[in-house]
Amino acid sequence: MCGIVGAIAQRNVSEILLEGLRRLEYRGYDSAGLAILSAEGDIQRTRALGKVIELEKAIHAETDGKGLQGSIGIAHTRWATHGVPSKENAHPHMSSDDVVLVHNGIIENYQDLKAELKTQGYVFNSQTDSEVVIHLIHRELKLHDFGQAVKNAISHLEGAYALAIMQKGNQDELWVARQGSPLVIGVGMDEYYVGSDPLALLQVTDRFIYLEEGDLAHITRKKLTILDKDHNVVERDVSVFDHKVGTASKGEYKHFMLKETFEQPTVIKQCLEGRISATKVLDQAFGVKAADILDQVEAVQIIACGTSYHSGMVTKYWIEKYAGIPCQVEVASEFRYRHTVIAKNTLLITISQSGETADTLAALRKAKEQGLLASMTVCNVPGSSLVRESDLCLMTNAGPEIGVASTKAFTTQLTALLLLTVALAKRNGMSEAAETEIVTALHQLPGLVEKALALDPVIEKISQLFADKHHSLFLGRGPMYPIAQEGALKLKEISYIHAEAYPAGELKHGPLALVDEDMPIIAVAPKNDLLEKLVSNLEEVKARGGELFVFADESVNLYDLDDQHLVSLPTVPCCLEPIVYIIPLQLLSYHVAVLKGTDVDQPRNLAKSVTVE
Ligand code: AGP
């Protein structure tokens, strides 16, 4: 999704901005641009369709290899929402060479504003919603100073925005604002930086101020003034970025996704660290305020999107089985617009890798208005909007996840949510022995994930049988159904092969009609109470000529399916099956995508952090 970088410094900011854009590449984008004020105060702007490297080439060409010079600048990676990906639609956007801006988010009333501005003589050079904002500021500048013009302009905006704005001839002032889209300010020595994500700025600072909803900031080299939504001057805390959470480098791996897949044993350990003893889930695992809240929980509502929704789906099976508490799960984009009824004493759990997903954030805000016992977020990004707006947070501690296809964020979400399940279950009669059984299993989890990863060469070989397929069907039962869904999501998002997931018992109610020799069917078959039922479903497939790929427990004799493709996994304690069985599906989708030559880390049309609706 769109990324913002800005800097007002004592030195040339060109490389700070370009490096920031490179660090934001993982978010997914289609074009990039940058504007820097020259020593004379002129706006020098360069934009390019495609990757940041294309922008660098364009700057090189436009400046005869000298590069851009200036100590104040703004830059952007765009992910198209209004208007096709093109140089004209790329940011920064300007109004009459006088003011320039970058924008993340969506201006919902842009059409009305555009019509009004057109009648006032403004000519639009792009199809974007963002361009209205810079013309509004330009209009206000005719009567007001820079700061007042920004304040007046944003008072007309409906929707979501993070903005960074510069003015021709004004090397001393940068204005930024946020409403509904994240924005952080990096603090340096007589320098300030702006980013939609702290990762963009780690090369220059590790001290950050997270702007809150409705905040505006006036930034000079010596002074930062933050105003809240009512324009009162406010102080916001400076947080120091925790470098332990890792850095965004691929290391020896060809893709971030592969690196992140293989990091799973380590990050699962990190997620468990300090939260379990040899036999117990520790009370302090959920923060100081948690105990009182968890004591009162009578219902759980989970809200999330995509992969995070799938971890919510698995958690529903766990919470209802172990804690005996009703648990609902819903995708955030539905929940936020539906007439919802929240049961008494509901703990609302949002799950999100980024903590910035617009739908999840909006759903949380809506649920809070309806009345909740409390909200908790299971999140990977400290300081993110969901973390700041929730009563409790359970950090997944997976370190930055750069590949658009989520891997380690998913398995750490599940690990954290299993801990939470135990905490709730203990309050609802789970015996000490049952708790010990799960905690003992959790201690084995990193080793079991290692064993599943060791199947990589086998899975790489199997992936060759997928490269020419156009459709596929994933099957699972019980908590393995959401794992089938997650496996299907992985395959479709990075290999572009159509993949659907079904609870295997549903096959005969329709999807069986799809089965023929061109349709690979992937099934996850751990040794559990539902195995026999699943095998009968697979036999139905085999009888109709379907080609089966079964990931099954090594101790199970699946002789009826022997002529199919069987991959054996170690025996896994029942509570861990979802976490271990997703590993081969992640590897399968990765290898199929590599064979198909797709952009594994930044698949087409997708963004890492979906900060717009
Ligand atoms: C996962 O592979 C996807 N890229 C996507 O479904 C993602 O999980 C979804 O957009 C939610 O993101 P979040 O976890 O950051 O809220």
XYZ file of C-alpha atoms and ligand atoms in Angstrom:
629
model
C 0.000 0.000 0.000
C 1.131 3.605 -0.451
C 4.187 4.660 1.517
C 5.355 8.113 2.627
C 8.851 9.316 3.444
C 9.832 12.885 4.259
C 12.818 14.693 5.751
C 13.862 18.157 6.853
C 17.556 17.959 7.602
C 20.958 19.594 7.820
C 22.148 17.718 4.720
C 21.000 16.565 1.304
C 17.878 14.455 1.876
C 17.825 12.758 -1.511
C 19.398 9.480 -0.359
C 17.372 9.470 2.908
C 14.182 9.607 0.837
C 15.262 7.002 -1.721
C 16.467 4.591 0.951
C 13.157 5.127 2.789
C 11.250 4.242 -0.383
C 13.376 1.119 -0.885
C 12.574 0.067 2.661
C 8.857 0.529 1.952
C 8.946 -1.551 -1.236
C 7.666 -4.603 0.648
C 4.300 -2.874 1.149
C 3.476 -3.269 -2.530
C 3.198 -0.346 -4.964
C 3.018 0.477 -8.642
C 4.850 3.810 -8.993
C 7.126 6.088 -7.010
C 8.039 9.749 -6.842
C 9.930 12.338 -4.898
C 10.124 16.131 -4.558
C 12.952 18.151 -3.078
C 13.272 21.923 -2.683
C 16.399 23.206 -4.412
C 18.747 25.761 -2.809
C 16.726 28.439 -4.633
C 13.522 27.049 -3.166
C 12.123 25.557 -6.384
C 10.207 22.308 -6.277
C 12.177 19.617 -8.127
C 9.899 16.654 -8.722
C 10.544 13.284 -10.376
C 8.057 10.437 -10.729
C 8.201 7.047 -12.409
C 5.951 4.113 -13.113
C 7.235 0.856 -11.631
C 9.827 0.183 -8.987
C 12.033 2.611 -7.039
C 14.903 1.656 -9.326
C 12.956 3.248 -12.207
C 12.634 6.428 -10.156
C 16.381 6.407 -9.528
C 17.005 6.003 -13.273
C 14.624 8.879 -13.996
C 16.409 11.142 -11.484
C 19.757 10.170 -13.000
C 18.509 10.992 -16.489
C 16.858 14.281 -15.494
C 19.885 15.582 -13.559
C 22.654 14.327 -15.894
C 23.740 11.909 -13.210
C 24.172 14.606 -10.540
C 21.162 13.555 -8.487
C 18.791 15.898 -6.669
C 20.122 18.285 -4.021
C 18.180 19.882 -1.191
C 17.675 19.607 2.567
C 13.891 19.232 2.635
C 11.870 16.703 0.665
C 8.976 14.282 0.467
C 8.616 10.976 -1.369
C 5.992 8.333 -2.018
C 5.269 4.859 -3.312
C 1.762 4.631 -4.762
C -0.651 1.707 -4.806
C -3.426 2.725 -7.173
C -6.901 3.287 -5.752
C -8.186 6.136 -7.975
C -6.753 6.177 -11.472
C -4.501 3.679 -13.218
C -0.860 3.186 -12.268
C 0.938 5.865 -14.321
C 3.538 8.595 -14.015
C 0.795 11.275 -14.013
C -1.042 9.611 -11.145
C 2.137 9.018 -9.131
C 2.840 11.325 -6.185
C 4.011 13.952 -5.260
C 1.187 16.101 -6.633
C 1.608 19.844 -7.161
C -0.573 22.887 -7.556
C 0.813 25.606 -9.864
C 4.428 24.778 -8.932
C 3.712 26.451 -5.573
C 2.898 23.611 -3.190
C 3.509 19.881 -3.294
C 2.175 16.944 -1.340
C 2.194 13.193 -0.840
C -0.926 11.428 0.389
C -1.857 7.975 1.685
C -5.490 7.027 2.156
C -8.694 7.812 0.310
C -10.515 11.140 0.112
C -14.122 10.015 -0.041
C -15.641 13.360 -1.047
C -13.024 14.071 -3.716
C -15.518 14.221 -6.545
C -17.493 17.063 -4.947
C -14.298 18.901 -4.061
C -12.919 18.392 -7.561
C -16.078 19.795 -9.155
C -15.913 22.852 -6.877
C -12.201 23.426 -7.542
C -12.753 23.127 -11.301
C -15.316 25.906 -11.204
C -12.665 27.989 -9.445
C -10.272 27.455 -12.348
C -8.151 24.559 -11.088
C -6.935 22.174 -13.764
C -6.409 18.559 -12.776
C -3.403 16.671 -14.104
C -4.176 13.285 -12.607
C -7.107 10.980 -11.972
C -6.311 10.750 -8.278
C -8.339 11.791 -5.268
C -5.105 13.164 -3.747
C -4.790 16.028 -6.224
C -7.823 17.802 -4.743
C -5.968 18.208 -1.457
C -3.056 20.123 -2.932
C -5.356 22.414 -4.921
C -7.380 23.095 -1.766
C -4.187 24.063 0.063
C -3.206 26.268 -2.867
C -6.594 27.970 -2.769
C -6.307 28.625 0.975
C -2.769 29.996 0.567
C -4.207 32.939 -1.342
C -5.620 34.221 1.962
C -3.662 32.491 4.714
C -0.186 31.465 5.794
C 1.057 27.930 5.111
C -0.077 26.408 8.416
C -3.546 27.965 8.324
C -3.950 26.951 4.687
C -3.226 23.317 5.590
C -5.649 23.448 8.533
C -8.413 24.977 6.427
C -7.868 22.550 3.559
C -8.050 19.416 5.656
C -11.216 20.648 7.348
C -12.926 19.961 3.981
C -11.704 16.365 3.728
C -13.789 13.278 4.384
C -12.065 9.918 4.429
C -8.599 8.830 5.376
C -5.311 10.581 4.927
C -1.696 10.810 5.920
C -0.182 13.896 4.304
C 3.213 15.563 4.005
C 3.280 18.987 2.373
C 6.004 21.436 1.269
C 5.813 24.939 -0.132
C 7.949 26.537 -2.840
C 10.577 28.921 -1.429
C 10.004 27.677 2.122
C 12.926 25.451 3.101
C 12.120 25.729 6.800
C 8.673 24.206 7.139
C 7.160 20.811 6.566
C 3.525 20.194 7.491
C 2.124 16.713 8.063
C -1.295 15.435 9.112
C -2.975 12.128 9.764
C -6.536 10.884 9.933
C -7.195 7.195 9.407
C -3.803 6.421 7.833
C -0.656 5.892 9.875
C 2.175 8.432 10.088
C 5.246 8.547 12.311
C 7.780 11.287 12.878
C 11.411 10.234 13.280
C 13.500 12.381 15.596
C 17.130 13.191 14.720
C 19.739 15.791 15.782
C 18.249 19.057 14.501
C 16.556 16.946 11.848
C 13.142 15.356 11.576
C 11.894 12.626 9.284
C 8.424 11.427 8.367
C 7.309 7.933 7.435
C 4.196 5.866 7.037
C 6.143 3.118 8.794
C 9.163 3.375 11.147
C 10.970 0.768 9.016
C 11.332 3.430 6.312
C 13.464 5.558 8.627
C 15.591 3.112 10.600
C 18.657 4.100 8.591
C 18.524 7.573 10.173
C 16.857 7.205 13.563
C 15.371 4.794 16.053
C 13.334 7.435 17.930
C 9.743 7.832 16.795
C 6.626 9.780 17.618
C 3.427 8.064 16.506
C 0.873 10.680 15.494
C -2.655 10.101 16.744
C -5.912 10.377 14.839
C -6.566 13.952 13.736
C -3.041 15.165 14.593
C -1.243 17.798 12.541
C 2.442 18.606 12.905
C 4.491 21.650 12.017
C 8.090 20.582 11.535
C 11.165 22.780 11.320
C 14.745 21.590 11.786
C 14.849 22.867 15.379
C 11.276 22.392 16.512
C 8.386 20.017 16.226
C 4.908 21.256 17.176
C 2.064 18.747 17.255
C -1.564 19.881 17.243
C -4.471 17.604 18.041
C -7.709 17.484 16.054
C -8.939 20.668 17.799
C -5.620 22.390 16.993
C -4.443 22.457 20.606
C -0.694 22.008 21.023
C -0.057 18.549 22.477
C 2.935 16.457 23.544
C 3.292 12.954 22.152
C 5.718 10.403 23.592
C 8.924 9.516 21.821
C 9.405 5.730 21.629
C 12.668 3.995 20.891
C 12.362 1.353 18.179
C 13.193 -2.103 19.439
C 15.894 -3.390 17.088
C 15.500 -6.854 18.603
C 12.452 -7.245 16.411
C 14.858 -7.749 13.538
C 15.874 -6.016 10.369
C 14.457 -6.131 6.920
C 17.136 -8.014 5.018
C 16.826 -11.187 2.932
C 20.155 -12.583 4.129
C 21.114 -15.731 2.246
C 17.562 -16.337 0.995
C 16.304 -15.649 -2.499
C 13.026 -14.177 -1.236
C 11.756 -12.625 1.990
C 8.918 -15.140 1.981
C 11.334 -18.077 2.089
C 13.438 -16.428 4.791
C 10.338 -15.720 6.863
C 9.045 -19.274 6.385
C 12.335 -20.683 7.685
C 12.417 -18.206 10.593
C 9.293 -19.778 12.073
C 10.952 -22.036 14.686
C 12.912 -19.030 16.008
C 10.042 -16.553 16.071
C 7.680 -19.072 17.654
C 10.276 -19.408 20.448
C 10.379 -15.600 20.683
C 6.587 -15.501 20.903
C 6.597 -18.038 23.762
C 9.500 -16.448 25.626
C 8.565 -15.235 29.104
C 4.979 -16.425 28.645
C 5.177 -20.075 29.703
C 6.930 -22.016 32.456
C 7.664 -25.735 32.118
C 4.019 -26.559 32.739
C 1.962 -23.369 32.870
C 0.888 -20.339 30.876
C 2.083 -17.404 32.995
C -0.504 -14.867 34.133
C 1.717 -11.923 33.152
C 1.755 -13.105 29.505
C -1.162 -10.801 28.685
C -0.139 -7.632 30.555
C -0.999 -6.217 33.971
C -4.587 -5.251 33.202
C -5.467 -8.627 31.696
C -6.241 -10.842 34.673
C -9.307 -8.884 35.820
C -10.645 -8.655 32.282
C -10.100 -12.319 31.418
C -11.929 -13.310 34.627
C -15.104 -11.695 33.291
C -15.115 -12.946 29.672
C -18.365 -14.677 28.715
C -18.046 -14.439 24.913
C -15.342 -13.774 22.356
C -15.713 -11.896 19.061
C -12.758 -12.080 16.684
C -12.303 -9.632 13.812
C -9.567 -9.779 11.179
C -8.815 -9.931 7.457
C -7.065 -12.428 5.172
C -4.504 -14.640 6.835
C -5.223 -13.076 10.211
C -8.881 -14.042 9.746
C -7.772 -17.642 9.221
C -5.924 -17.619 12.539
C -9.152 -16.296 14.062
C -11.032 -19.230 12.517
C -8.627 -21.748 14.082
C -8.954 -19.942 17.415
C -12.719 -20.347 17.350
C -12.246 -24.132 17.313
C -9.776 -23.883 20.191
C -11.735 -21.457 22.395
C -14.998 -23.360 22.078
C -13.275 -26.718 22.618
C -10.936 -25.864 25.505
C -12.579 -22.867 27.180
C -16.232 -23.648 26.440
C -16.862 -19.965 25.666
C -18.874 -18.961 22.578
C -16.587 -17.471 19.957
C -17.625 -15.667 16.767
C -15.221 -14.812 13.953
C -15.902 -12.370 11.161
C -13.972 -10.607 8.425
C -13.613 -6.974 9.409
C -14.972 -5.529 6.154
C -18.293 -7.292 6.817
C -18.457 -6.656 10.541
C -17.944 -2.908 10.196
C -21.001 -2.399 7.975
C -23.356 -4.996 9.411
C -25.942 -4.535 12.123
C -24.064 -6.440 14.813
C -25.147 -7.623 18.236
C -22.442 -7.886 20.852
C -23.109 -10.364 23.656
C -22.681 -9.355 27.301
C -19.098 -9.390 28.600
C -17.563 -9.870 25.181
C -13.834 -9.747 24.713
C -13.274 -8.397 21.215
C -10.048 -9.658 19.668
C -8.587 -8.066 16.563
C -5.822 -10.007 14.828
C -3.449 -8.192 12.523
C 0.149 -8.508 11.452
C 0.484 -4.821 10.598
C -1.872 -3.291 13.142
C -2.887 -0.799 10.455
C -5.478 -2.661 8.370
C -8.175 -0.044 7.757
C -11.137 -2.449 7.904
C -9.967 -4.059 11.142
C -9.351 -0.681 12.749
C -12.786 0.595 11.708
C -14.437 -2.590 12.990
C -12.672 -2.191 16.343
C -13.880 1.405 16.643
C -17.429 0.404 15.785
C -17.439 -2.461 18.305
C -16.104 -0.166 21.034
C -19.018 2.192 20.453
C -21.440 -0.719 20.840
C -20.017 -1.583 24.254
C -17.524 -4.306 25.049
C -16.013 -5.836 28.132
C -12.642 -4.992 26.583
C -10.683 -5.109 23.357
C -7.483 -7.015 22.739
C -5.273 -6.993 19.670
C -2.977 -9.811 18.622
C -0.477 -7.871 16.606
C 3.073 -7.898 15.280
C 3.843 -4.185 15.081
C 4.487 -2.316 18.324
C 3.070 1.201 18.344
C 0.656 0.464 15.496
C -2.863 1.920 15.502
C -4.517 -1.298 16.702
C -2.041 -1.603 19.562
C -2.658 1.980 20.599
C -6.436 1.757 20.389
C -6.930 -1.580 22.165
C -7.247 -2.151 25.911
C -4.924 -5.152 25.833
C -2.319 -6.266 23.368
C -0.692 -9.594 22.822
C 2.367 -9.039 20.652
C 3.361 -11.865 18.353
C 7.060 -10.862 18.347
C 7.688 -12.275 14.881
C 9.909 -9.381 13.726
C 9.217 -7.449 10.524
C 7.378 -9.501 7.927
C 8.229 -8.163 4.496
C 6.834 -10.752 2.060
C 3.271 -9.796 1.163
C 2.270 -13.424 1.697
C 2.049 -13.826 5.434
C 3.896 -16.816 6.930
C 5.600 -16.271 10.282
C 2.969 -13.726 11.313
C 0.336 -16.475 10.954
C 2.094 -19.147 13.010
C 3.025 -16.684 15.767
C -0.563 -15.394 15.852
C -1.710 -18.980 16.358
C 0.918 -19.570 19.039
C -0.148 -16.433 20.939
C -3.829 -17.294 20.524
C -3.293 -20.792 21.883
C -1.789 -19.194 25.014
C -4.827 -16.958 25.299
C -7.120 -19.973 24.843
C -5.429 -21.675 27.785
C -5.725 -18.519 29.922
C -9.477 -18.414 29.212
C -9.889 -22.179 29.607
C -8.224 -22.154 33.033
C -10.891 -19.740 34.183
C -13.522 -22.118 32.875
C -12.435 -25.320 34.533
C -9.468 -26.543 32.494
C -7.525 -28.934 34.739
C -3.870 -28.425 35.617
C -3.095 -31.659 33.771
C -4.768 -30.392 30.596
C -2.868 -27.099 30.840
C 0.403 -28.966 31.329
C -0.339 -31.130 28.305
C -0.758 -28.057 26.055
C 2.243 -26.221 27.514
C 4.429 -29.314 27.123
C 3.296 -29.484 23.512
C 4.127 -25.782 23.023
C 7.692 -26.460 24.203
C 7.983 -29.012 21.383
C 6.489 -26.706 18.778
C 9.686 -25.083 17.385
C 11.208 -28.570 16.904
C 8.094 -29.862 15.149
C 8.067 -26.851 12.838
C 11.766 -27.575 12.055
C 10.785 -31.111 11.063
C 8.016 -29.842 8.794
C 10.483 -27.411 7.181
C 12.850 -30.316 6.521
C 10.278 -31.552 3.989
C 11.238 -28.657 1.729
C 13.089 -30.750 -0.928
C 10.159 -33.202 -1.213
C 7.684 -30.344 -1.557
C 9.842 -28.548 -4.100
C 9.711 -31.707 -6.241
C 5.933 -32.003 -5.911
C 5.474 -28.356 -6.832
C 6.516 -29.201 -10.400
C 3.202 -31.019 -10.793
C 1.342 -27.743 -10.113
C 3.073 -25.302 -12.364
C 0.740 -25.942 -15.333
C -2.490 -26.108 -13.310
C -5.146 -23.409 -13.369
C -7.342 -24.537 -10.479
C -6.923 -26.395 -7.204
C -9.013 -27.499 -4.261
C -7.821 -27.550 -0.630
C -9.563 -29.755 1.922
C -9.470 -30.057 5.690
C -11.808 -30.805 8.550
C -12.268 -29.188 11.974
C -9.469 -26.696 12.737
C -7.706 -27.958 9.619
C -10.403 -26.365 7.458
C -9.033 -22.850 8.128
C -5.584 -24.313 7.387
C -6.912 -25.468 4.012
C -8.258 -21.915 3.527
C -4.897 -20.412 4.408
C -3.107 -22.860 2.079
C -5.457 -21.856 -0.743
C -4.918 -18.139 -0.029
C -1.135 -18.608 -0.135
C -1.280 -20.436 -3.471
C -3.593 -17.939 -5.131
C -1.845 -14.800 -3.934
C 1.653 -15.693 -5.098
C 1.210 -18.239 -7.903
C -2.036 -16.765 -9.312
C -3.497 -20.286 -9.518
C -7.172 -20.319 -8.619
C -7.481 -22.134 -5.305
C -10.545 -22.856 -3.233
C -10.856 -24.404 0.192
C -13.692 -26.531 1.505
C -14.403 -28.376 4.701
C -14.010 -31.879 3.278
C -17.496 -32.929 4.398
C -18.979 -30.317 2.061
C -17.464 -31.879 -1.080
C -20.491 -33.921 -1.975
C -22.725 -30.874 -1.685
C -21.328 -29.320 -4.825
C -17.578 -29.013 -5.357
C -17.227 -32.736 -6.199
C -18.575 -31.758 -9.617
C -15.310 -29.908 -10.266
C -13.127 -32.949 -9.740
C -11.315 -34.356 -12.772
C -7.726 -35.217 -13.676
C -6.819 -31.536 -14.143
C -7.833 -30.535 -10.640
C -5.193 -31.173 -7.961
C -6.771 -31.715 -4.549
C -4.651 -30.901 -1.538
C -5.649 -32.334 1.816
C -4.260 -31.900 5.321
C -4.691 -35.105 7.302
C -3.243 -35.169 10.810
C -4.019 -38.122 13.044
C -7.083 -36.921 14.890
C -10.708 -37.838 15.522
C -11.743 -36.666 12.068
C -9.128 -38.596 10.098
C -11.402 -41.470 9.118
C -14.082 -39.082 7.936
C -11.531 -37.158 5.905
C -10.166 -40.325 4.291
C -13.688 -41.281 3.167
C -14.001 -37.833 1.569
C -10.671 -38.352 -0.198
C -11.801 -41.698 -1.513
C -14.794 -39.969 -3.070
C -12.305 -37.749 -4.886
C -10.093 -40.641 -5.968
C -13.090 -42.537 -7.312
C -13.742 -39.594 -9.645
C -10.233 -39.486 -11.069
C -8.972 -36.563 -8.952
C -5.221 -36.225 -8.303
C -4.635 -36.112 -4.556
C -1.802 -34.478 -2.639
C -2.148 -35.528 0.971
C -0.098 -34.152 3.871
C -0.622 -36.804 6.518
C 0.673 -38.081 9.817
C 3.558 -40.518 9.308
C 2.012 -43.103 11.626
C -1.201 -43.365 9.651
C -1.574 -46.081 7.058
C -3.309 -44.556 4.077
C -2.911 -47.644 1.893
C -6.089 -46.873 -0.029
C -4.472 -43.683 -1.256
C -1.002 -45.178 -1.864
C -1.016 -44.463 -5.579
C -1.550 -40.756 -4.839
C 1.021 -38.183 -3.661
C 1.565 -38.631 0.049
C 3.820 -36.469 2.194
C 4.400 -37.658 5.759
C 4.620 -35.278 8.705
C 5.738 -36.112 12.238
C 3.041 -36.968 14.749
C 1.873 -33.717 16.290
C -0.069 -33.114 19.524
C -3.622 -32.344 18.500
C -3.579 -28.699 19.695
C -0.580 -27.933 17.461
C -1.809 -29.528 14.238
C -2.887 -26.244 12.594
C 0.476 -24.593 13.314
C 2.574 -27.456 11.941
C 0.434 -28.428 8.933
C 0.430 -24.941 7.424
C 4.218 -25.185 6.917
C 4.160 -27.603 3.929
C 1.371 -25.552 2.336
C 3.456 -22.362 2.640
C 6.409 -24.172 1.036
C 4.237 -25.605 -1.721
C 2.869 -22.217 -2.739
C 6.353 -20.701 -2.582
C 7.889 -23.296 -4.919
C 4.970 -23.191 -7.346
C 5.306 -19.392 -7.522
C 9.057 -19.610 -8.131
C 8.461 -22.106 -10.941
C 5.866 -19.802 -12.447
C 8.291 -16.877 -12.207
C 5.948 -14.549 -10.337
C 7.066 -11.699 -8.070
C 6.945 -13.798 -4.893
C 7.484 -11.022 -2.345
C 5.338 -8.407 -4.053
C 2.603 -10.237 -5.956
C 0.653 -8.245 -8.506
C -2.217 -6.054 -7.276
C -1.520 -6.757 -3.599
C -0.137 -4.663 -0.767
C 1.385 -5.691 2.530
C -0.400 -3.249 4.726
C -3.935 -2.494 3.554
C -4.461 0.953 5.034
C -7.408 1.845 2.786
C -10.834 0.309 2.550
C -1.731 -12.625 3.723
O -0.891 -13.458 3.013
C -2.237 -11.464 3.031
N -1.217 -10.703 2.456
C -3.399 -10.699 3.635
O -4.484 -11.562 3.587
C -3.278 -10.144 5.089
O -3.247 -11.199 5.997
C -4.464 -9.204 5.350
O -4.390 -8.113 4.476
C -4.521 -8.711 6.777
O -3.400 -7.979 7.143
P -3.065 -7.696 8.651
O -2.774 -9.010 9.305
O -1.840 -6.813 8.607
O -4.233 -7.018 9.274
